[in-house]
Short mmCIF file of C-alpha atoms in Angstrom, two decimals:
data_model
loop_
_atom_site.label_atom_id
_atom_site.label_comp_id
_atom_site.label_asym_id
_atom_site.label_seq_id
_atom_site.Cartn_x
_atom_site.Cartn_y
_atom_site.Cartn_z
CA UNK A 30 0.00 0.00 0.00
CA UNK A 31 1.34 3.41 -0.94
CA UNK A 32 0.00 6.39 0.96
CA UNK A 33 -1.84 8.99 -1.08
CA UNK A 34 0.68 11.41 -2.51
CA UNK A 35 0.12 15.11 -2.12
CA UNK A 36 1.38 18.10 -4.07
CA UNK A 37 2.89 21.22 -2.65
CA UNK A 38 -0.43 23.02 -3.16
CA UNK A 39 -2.53 20.31 -1.52
CA UNK A 40 -3.96 21.03 1.89
CA UNK A 41 -3.19 18.08 4.16
CA UNK A 42 -4.99 17.49 7.43
CA UNK A 43 -3.33 16.76 10.75
CA UNK A 44 -5.31 13.51 10.94
CA UNK A 45 -4.15 12.41 7.49
CA UNK A 46 -0.53 13.06 8.42
CA UNK A 47 -0.83 10.74 11.42
CA UNK A 48 -2.62 8.11 9.35
CA UNK A 49 0.02 8.16 6.60
CA UNK A 50 2.82 8.06 9.19
CA UNK A 51 1.46 4.77 10.52
CA UNK A 52 0.93 3.39 7.01
CA UNK A 53 4.51 4.20 6.05
CA UNK A 54 5.89 2.81 9.30
CA UNK A 55 4.00 -0.49 8.97
CA UNK A 56 5.14 -0.90 5.36
CA UNK A 57 8.72 -0.17 6.38
CA UNK A 58 8.96 -2.55 9.37
CA UNK A 59 7.11 -5.89 9.73
CA UNK A 60 7.45 -5.78 13.52
CA UNK A 61 5.12 -2.76 13.82
CA UNK A 62 1.46 -3.32 14.65
CA UNK A 63 -1.40 -1.10 15.77
CA UNK A 64 -4.14 -1.98 18.22
CA UNK A 65 -6.66 -0.45 20.59
CA UNK A 66 -10.36 0.12 21.05
CA UNK A 67 -12.19 0.41 17.70
CA UNK A 68 -8.99 1.13 15.75
CA UNK A 69 -9.57 -1.75 13.32
CA UNK A 70 -12.98 -1.98 11.67
CA UNK A 71 -14.06 1.55 12.62
CA UNK A 72 -10.67 3.19 12.09
CA UNK A 73 -10.72 4.81 15.51
CA UNK A 74 -13.12 7.33 17.01
CA UNK A 75 -11.34 10.08 15.08
CA UNK A 76 -10.61 7.80 12.07
CA UNK A 77 -6.85 8.16 12.53
CA UNK A 78 -6.32 4.44 11.81
CA UNK A 79 -8.80 4.39 8.93
CA UNK A 80 -7.87 1.82 6.26
CA UNK A 81 -5.05 0.14 8.18
CA UNK A 82 -6.98 -3.04 9.01
CA UNK A 83 -8.42 -3.35 5.50
CA UNK A 84 -5.04 -3.29 3.85
CA UNK A 85 -2.65 -4.82 6.39
CA UNK A 86 -5.06 -7.33 7.90
CA UNK A 87 -6.08 -8.08 11.48
CA UNK A 88 -2.60 -9.30 12.41
CA UNK A 89 -1.21 -5.78 11.96
CA UNK A 90 -4.17 -3.63 13.05
CA UNK A 91 -6.87 -5.00 15.33
CA UNK A 92 -9.51 -4.14 17.92
CA UNK A 93 -9.14 -4.94 21.60
CA UNK A 94 -11.58 -5.31 24.49
CA UNK A 95 -12.48 -2.17 26.43
CA UNK A 96 -9.61 -2.65 28.88
CA UNK A 97 -6.86 -0.06 28.74
CA UNK A 98 -4.73 -1.85 31.31
CA UNK A 99 -4.91 -4.96 29.16
CA UNK A 100 -3.96 -2.99 26.05
CA UNK A 101 -0.84 -1.61 27.75
CA UNK A 102 0.05 -4.95 29.34
CA UNK A 103 -0.29 -6.75 26.01
CA UNK A 104 2.03 -4.18 24.46
CA UNK A 105 4.64 -4.93 27.12
CA UNK A 106 4.63 -8.63 26.30
CA UNK A 107 4.79 -7.99 22.57
CA UNK A 108 7.64 -5.50 22.91
CA UNK A 109 9.66 -7.92 25.06
CA UNK A 110 9.28 -10.45 22.26
CA UNK A 111 10.52 -8.23 19.45
CA UNK A 112 7.42 -6.36 18.28
CA UNK A 113 6.98 -2.60 18.11
CA UNK A 114 3.39 -1.93 19.26
CA UNK A 115 1.59 1.34 18.53
CA UNK A 116 -1.39 1.45 20.87
CA UNK A 117 -4.24 3.93 21.00
CA UNK A 118 -6.02 5.12 24.10
CA UNK A 119 -9.40 6.26 22.82
CA UNK A 120 -9.50 9.46 24.89
CA UNK A 121 -7.08 11.11 27.30
CA UNK A 122 -8.88 10.22 30.54
CA UNK A 123 -9.71 6.73 29.26
CA UNK A 124 -6.00 5.96 29.61
CA UNK A 125 -6.03 6.19 33.40
CA UNK A 126 -6.76 2.47 34.00
CA UNK A 127 -3.51 1.72 32.11
CA UNK A 128 -1.32 3.93 34.30
CA UNK A 129 -0.15 1.11 36.57
CA UNK A 130 1.19 -0.79 33.56
CA UNK A 131 2.73 2.36 32.09
CA UNK A 132 4.29 3.67 35.29
CA UNK A 133 5.38 0.39 36.87
CA UNK A 134 6.49 -1.58 33.81
CA UNK A 135 6.68 0.36 30.54
CA UNK A 136 8.58 3.28 32.07
CA UNK A 137 10.87 1.18 34.26
CA UNK A 138 11.73 -1.92 32.25
CA UNK A 139 14.93 -0.60 30.66
CA UNK A 140 16.26 0.65 33.99
CA UNK A 141 15.15 -2.50 35.82
CA UNK A 142 17.10 -4.69 33.35
CA UNK A 143 20.08 -2.32 33.01
CA UNK A 144 19.13 -1.70 29.41
CA UNK A 145 18.96 -5.32 28.32
CA UNK A 146 15.19 -5.17 27.76
CA UNK A 147 13.89 -2.16 25.84
CA UNK A 148 10.24 -1.50 25.19
CA UNK A 149 9.71 0.30 21.85
CA UNK A 150 6.06 1.13 22.53
CA UNK A 151 4.16 4.18 21.29
CA UNK A 152 1.12 5.14 23.33
CA UNK A 153 -1.06 7.42 21.23
CA UNK A 154 -3.39 9.61 23.30
CA UNK A 155 -5.86 12.14 21.83
CA UNK A 156 -5.91 14.95 24.39
CA UNK A 157 -7.05 18.45 25.22
CA UNK A 158 -10.21 20.44 24.67
CA UNK A 159 -11.72 22.38 21.83
CA UNK A 160 -14.20 19.73 20.66
CA UNK A 161 -17.04 20.30 23.10
CA UNK A 162 -16.47 16.99 24.84
CA UNK A 163 -17.70 16.02 28.27
CA UNK A 164 -15.73 14.91 31.32
CA UNK A 165 -13.23 12.09 30.61
CA UNK A 166 -12.93 13.23 26.99
CA UNK A 167 -10.92 16.46 27.18
CA UNK A 168 -8.26 16.09 29.87
CA UNK A 169 -4.73 17.40 29.41
CA UNK A 170 -2.87 14.69 31.32
CA UNK A 171 0.66 15.20 30.04
CA UNK A 172 2.01 16.18 33.46
CA UNK A 173 1.41 12.66 34.84
CA UNK A 174 3.58 11.12 32.15
CA UNK A 175 6.20 13.89 32.18
CA UNK A 176 6.66 13.26 35.91
CA UNK A 177 7.47 9.60 35.26
CA UNK A 178 11.15 8.88 34.49
CA UNK A 179 11.62 6.46 31.62
CA UNK A 180 8.97 7.90 29.33
CA UNK A 181 9.38 10.28 26.43
CA UNK A 182 6.48 12.66 25.88
CA UNK A 183 5.91 14.15 22.40
CA UNK A 184 3.11 16.42 21.21
CA UNK A 185 3.02 17.88 17.68
CA UNK A 186 1.37 21.17 16.78
CA UNK A 187 1.69 21.13 12.98
CA UNK A 188 0.91 18.78 10.11
CA UNK A 189 4.59 18.26 9.35
CA UNK A 190 5.34 17.41 12.97
CA UNK A 191 2.34 15.06 13.13
CA UNK A 192 3.95 12.95 10.40
CA UNK A 193 7.64 13.30 11.29
CA UNK A 194 7.31 13.04 15.06
CA UNK A 195 5.06 9.97 14.90
CA UNK A 196 7.50 8.25 12.54
CA UNK A 197 10.31 9.09 14.96
CA UNK A 198 8.32 7.90 17.97
CA UNK A 199 7.61 4.56 16.30
CA UNK A 200 11.30 4.09 15.46
CA UNK A 201 12.43 4.99 18.98
CA UNK A 202 13.63 2.04 21.07
CA UNK A 203 12.20 3.50 24.28
CA UNK A 204 8.53 4.09 25.17
CA UNK A 205 6.97 7.29 23.83
CA UNK A 206 3.68 8.78 24.98
CA UNK A 207 2.43 10.58 21.89
CA UNK A 208 -0.16 13.24 22.72
CA UNK A 209 -2.33 14.26 19.76
CA UNK A 210 -4.30 17.53 20.15
CA UNK A 211 -7.86 16.57 19.26
CA UNK A 212 -8.84 20.04 18.13
CA UNK A 213 -6.08 19.97 15.50
CA UNK A 214 -7.20 16.72 13.84
CA UNK A 215 -9.22 18.63 11.23
CA UNK A 216 -6.78 21.50 10.74
CA UNK A 217 -5.05 21.64 7.36
CA UNK A 218 -1.76 22.98 6.07
CA UNK A 219 0.01 23.03 2.71
CA UNK A 220 2.32 20.06 3.21
CA UNK A 221 3.62 17.45 0.77
CA UNK A 222 3.60 14.13 2.63
CA UNK A 223 5.71 12.56 -0.11
CA UNK A 224 8.46 15.09 0.60
CA UNK A 225 8.17 14.55 4.34
CA UNK A 226 8.44 10.82 3.78
CA UNK A 227 11.61 11.24 1.74
CA UNK A 228 13.03 13.65 4.30
CA UNK A 229 12.46 11.17 7.10
CA UNK A 230 13.52 7.99 5.32
CA UNK A 231 16.66 9.60 3.88
CA UNK A 232 17.76 10.61 7.36
CA UNK A 233 17.41 14.33 6.68
CA UNK A 234 14.76 14.95 9.31
CA UNK A 235 15.40 18.55 10.36
CA UNK A 236 12.56 18.21 12.87
CA UNK A 237 14.16 15.30 14.73
CA UNK A 238 14.01 15.30 18.51
CA UNK A 239 17.36 14.44 20.06
CA UNK A 240 18.71 14.05 23.57
CA UNK A 241 18.53 17.83 23.98
CA UNK A 242 15.12 17.95 22.25
CA UNK A 243 14.50 20.33 19.39
CA UNK A 244 11.99 23.05 20.13
CA UNK A 245 11.23 25.40 17.25
CA UNK A 246 10.62 29.13 17.09
CA UNK A 247 7.44 29.37 15.04
CA UNK A 248 7.17 33.17 15.28
CA UNK A 249 10.19 35.46 15.64
CA UNK A 250 9.95 38.33 18.12
CA UNK A 251 11.95 40.64 20.35
CA UNK A 252 9.72 41.89 23.21
CA UNK A 253 8.31 38.81 24.91
CA UNK A 254 8.55 35.02 24.60
CA UNK A 255 5.44 32.84 24.69
CA UNK A 256 6.35 29.20 25.32
CA UNK A 257 3.83 26.50 24.56
CA UNK A 258 3.20 23.10 23.02
CA UNK A 259 0.52 21.02 21.33
CA UNK A 260 -2.98 22.51 21.08
CA UNK A 261 -2.05 25.93 22.50
CA UNK A 262 0.61 26.85 19.93
CA UNK A 263 -1.86 28.05 17.29
CA UNK A 264 -3.67 30.14 19.92
CA UNK A 265 -0.38 31.77 20.91
CA UNK A 266 0.33 32.65 17.27
CA UNK A 267 -3.11 34.28 16.96
CA UNK A 268 -2.45 36.33 20.11
CA UNK A 269 0.92 37.43 18.73
CA UNK A 270 -0.81 38.64 15.57
CA UNK A 271 -3.20 40.76 17.62
CA UNK A 272 -0.56 42.54 19.71
CA UNK A 273 1.65 43.06 16.66
CA UNK A 274 -0.89 45.70 15.64
CA UNK A 275 0.10 47.59 18.82
CA UNK A 276 3.81 47.29 18.06
CA UNK A 277 4.55 44.42 20.48
CA UNK A 278 6.85 41.79 18.99
CA UNK A 279 6.11 38.30 20.35
CA UNK A 280 8.34 35.28 19.90
CA UNK A 281 6.44 31.96 20.01
CA UNK A 282 8.37 28.80 20.93
CA UNK A 283 6.79 25.42 20.19
CA UNK A 284 8.40 22.91 22.56
CA UNK A 285 7.22 19.88 20.50
CA UNK A 286 8.68 17.56 23.15
CA UNK A 287 7.84 17.79 26.84
CA UNK A 288 10.32 15.00 27.66
CA UNK A 289 13.08 15.57 26.73
CA UNK A 290 12.71 19.30 27.30
CA UNK A 291 14.71 21.77 25.23
CA UNK A 292 16.18 23.89 28.02
CA UNK A 293 18.60 25.60 25.63
CA UNK A 294 15.83 26.86 23.36
CA UNK A 295 13.80 28.09 26.34
CA UNK A 296 16.77 29.92 27.82
CA UNK A 297 17.78 31.38 24.48
CA UNK A 298 14.39 32.91 23.72
CA UNK A 299 13.89 34.30 27.24
CA UNK A 300 17.37 35.86 27.34
CA UNK A 301 16.59 37.41 23.95
CA UNK A 302 13.28 39.04 24.96
CA UNK A 303 13.53 39.39 28.75
CA UNK A 304 9.90 38.40 29.31
CA UNK A 305 8.13 35.04 29.32
CA UNK A 306 4.60 33.65 29.35
CA UNK A 307 3.98 29.89 29.46
CA UNK A 308 0.71 28.73 27.91
CA UNK A 309 -0.84 25.25 28.29
CA UNK A 310 -4.33 23.75 28.55
CA UNK A 311 -3.46 21.58 31.56
CA UNK A 312 -4.23 22.79 35.09
CA UNK A 313 -1.61 25.21 36.37
CA UNK A 314 -0.83 23.56 39.70
CA UNK A 315 2.08 21.06 39.68
CA UNK A 316 2.10 21.08 35.90
CA UNK A 317 4.48 21.14 32.95
CA UNK A 318 3.87 24.90 32.82
CA UNK A 319 4.94 25.15 36.48
CA UNK A 320 8.19 23.32 35.76
CA UNK A 321 9.00 25.48 32.76
CA UNK A 322 8.28 28.64 34.75
CA UNK A 323 10.54 27.48 37.58
CA UNK A 324 13.38 26.68 35.19
CA UNK A 325 13.12 30.11 33.56
CA UNK A 326 13.20 31.79 36.96
CA UNK A 327 16.24 29.74 38.02
CA UNK A 328 18.26 30.04 34.80
CA UNK A 329 17.23 33.38 33.34
CA UNK A 330 16.63 35.49 36.44
CA UNK A 331 19.11 38.24 35.55
CA UNK A 332 17.66 38.51 32.04
CA UNK A 333 14.07 38.98 33.16
CA UNK A 334 12.41 42.39 33.01
CA UNK A 335 9.15 41.02 34.41
CA UNK A 336 7.96 38.02 36.43
CA UNK A 337 7.25 34.83 34.48
CA UNK A 338 3.52 34.37 33.92
CA UNK A 339 1.39 31.33 33.16
CA UNK A 340 -1.85 31.00 31.24
CA UNK A 341 -3.31 27.56 31.88
CA UNK A 342 -6.48 25.66 32.51
CA UNK A 343 -8.06 26.13 35.92
CA UNK A 344 -7.47 23.71 38.78
CA UNK A 345 -10.86 22.03 38.46
CA UNK A 346 -12.23 18.87 36.84
CA UNK A 347 -12.90 19.49 33.16
CA UNK A 348 -16.19 21.41 32.87
CA UNK A 349 -19.27 20.66 30.73
CA UNK A 350 -19.13 21.71 27.05
CA UNK A 351 -20.97 25.01 27.58
CA UNK A 352 -18.21 26.15 29.95
CA UNK A 353 -15.27 24.80 27.96
CA UNK A 354 -14.43 28.20 26.45
CA UNK A 355 -13.73 29.53 29.95
CA UNK A 356 -11.43 26.61 30.85
CA UNK A 357 -9.21 26.47 27.78
CA UNK A 358 -6.69 29.32 27.40
CA UNK A 359 -7.80 31.57 24.56
CA UNK A 360 -6.46 34.66 22.81
CA UNK A 361 -8.11 37.03 25.32
CA UNK A 362 -6.50 35.33 28.32
CA UNK A 363 -3.10 35.50 26.66
CA UNK A 364 -3.67 39.19 25.87
CA UNK A 365 -4.56 39.77 29.54
CA UNK A 366 -1.27 38.16 30.55
CA UNK A 367 0.61 40.36 28.10
CA UNK A 368 -1.03 43.41 29.71
CA UNK A 369 0.21 42.23 33.14
CA UNK A 370 3.84 42.19 32.09
CA UNK A 371 6.15 44.95 33.22
CA UNK A 372 6.94 46.91 30.07
CA UNK A 373 9.30 49.53 31.49
CA UNK A 374 12.87 48.23 31.88
#
């Protein structure tokens, strides 16, 4: 099976990029297989695995019982025996029953065996708000996984990264928790998946995440740095467009990887602008945003012209759909944070 080729003028969706990444990976390596709840016949709730079972057969893409702990535990056994499982947790909060397997076994196996047993497992998790979902369908749970040594945590914010980062995650010999922003599934960008495929398979992946990570500046600026990842990056870019009309130059840094974290890129942008705002959908308390803010304060203190601010979700269970707009950081909340900054050096 050859994935549908695109042209440079073709608008490619985030969901299609993920789908093609799995197609290409399965074709490239016979040890890769995909499984989870409804990923086979249905193609997943969001149709990200659409067509995989039809072409590759039920041995390479199949449905499982509604038992997330069993899905993760099965992946452990398969990985120990030479397979490279890509598993899907149907929604972010649905993954919680699997946490014991992930925290106690998937994250620790390499350390427990002094590196003799590696678990090349990708755990795909649709996460975040923006779709009008109810409780258990819109959590931003990345902080749980980021706090667990032994796991890598990736989250793309662009179509190109959706393809390239998922290919990289699947080829990684250690477990990767791959957070997919649900509200971006239907977003489209002018990307040629054939070119991305060649870039990746020829080893010229300029987007590759290394030991020191590889955050990317997606908007150059000089007055303030906004640091974000996943579903919030596009919101930060929109906010930067608004304040540009008032002469404020915002630099937007897309972290791309939460673990490993690109400390150099964070320090570089904050030292350049002297001001920092961290934006994330997750609750603010004991979060990834908290850790980033603390690191900026520790490492960039003498470069700061204003205290580091955070714009995050509130410290409450995820609200009903009619209140979602108040929970998820939007352009107005980012603009309010920009107004709070100290602008006189």
